[in-house]
Amino acid sequence: PVLQAFDAPNGDFSCVRRTRSNTPMQALASLNEVLFMEAAQALARRVLETPATIDAERVEVAFRHVLSRRPTEVERRELLGLLERQRRRIAEGWINPQELATGKPGVPKDLPAGVTPTQLAAYTALGRVLLNLDETIVKE
């Protein structure tokens, strides 16, 4: 189903040129499909394992991993705001940090040193947003 959402050709014959589309179904797939969730979780872990210690540095690391460029000041500000909103939602109980961070209800076992499940969950949410950007998905 995910391959169909992204207009992938059937695997039983060759395709000279793929059709190009950009649909809301693709955005839903990249936000909710298990593969994309696992990619966001892995990105969050990778960012939290870097020597960066403050959120602004970590946001830049994540952005550069995904888009291979530095974020603009507006992008950085928006992503830092998103990170703060996600932390607030987790603290208020709207989101289960363990499920978002690992996909399982239990506490993550192998967290990087000094990292809480809440941090991992917030950065997973950030990763989901970055991996769902049009600039990430569409080759221009």
PDB file of C-alpha atoms in Angstrom, residues 45 47-50 52-53 55 58 87 109-120 123:
ATOM      1  CA  ARG A  45      18.268   8.571  18.823  1.00  0.00           C
ATOM      2  CA  VAL A  47      20.482  13.297  17.206  1.00  0.00           C
ATOM      3  CA  LEU A  48      20.380  12.726  20.966  1.00  0.00           C
ATOM      4  CA  GLU A  49      23.634  10.729  20.802  1.00  0.00           C
ATOM      5  CA  THR A  50      25.538  13.620  19.198  1.00  0.00           C
ATOM      6  CA  ALA A  52      25.189  18.720  20.861  1.00  0.00           C
ATOM      7  CA  THR A  53      23.803  19.734  24.244  1.00  0.00           C
ATOM      8  CA  ASP A  55      17.999  22.118  21.528  1.00  0.00           C
ATOM      9  CA  ARG A  58      20.245  19.343  18.061  1.00  0.00           C
ATOM     10  CA  ARG A  87       7.222  18.404  25.392  1.00  0.00           C
ATOM     11  CA  LYS A 109      15.857   0.025  27.656  1.00  0.00           C
ATOM     12  CA  ASP A 110      18.852   1.423  25.840  1.00  0.00           C
ATOM     13  CA  LEU A 111      18.441   5.187  26.057  1.00  0.00           C
ATOM     14  CA  PRO A 112      21.518   7.286  25.330  1.00  0.00           C
ATOM     15  CA  ALA A 113      23.223   8.593  28.476  1.00  0.00           C
ATOM     16  CA  GLY A 114      21.326  11.451  30.100  1.00  0.00           C
ATOM     17  CA  VAL A 115      18.303  11.145  27.792  1.00  0.00           C
ATOM     18  CA  THR A 116      14.770  10.764  29.129  1.00  0.00           C
ATOM     19  CA  PRO A 117      11.877   9.034  27.340  1.00  0.00           C
ATOM     20  CA  THR A 118      10.223  12.456  27.059  1.00  0.00           C
ATOM     21  CA  GLN A 119      13.213  13.866  25.175  1.00  0.00           C
ATOM     22  CA  LEU A 120      13.332  10.854  22.876  1.00  0.00           C
ATOM     23  CA  TYR A 123      12.697  14.416  19.070  1.00  0.00           C
TER      24      TYR A 123
END
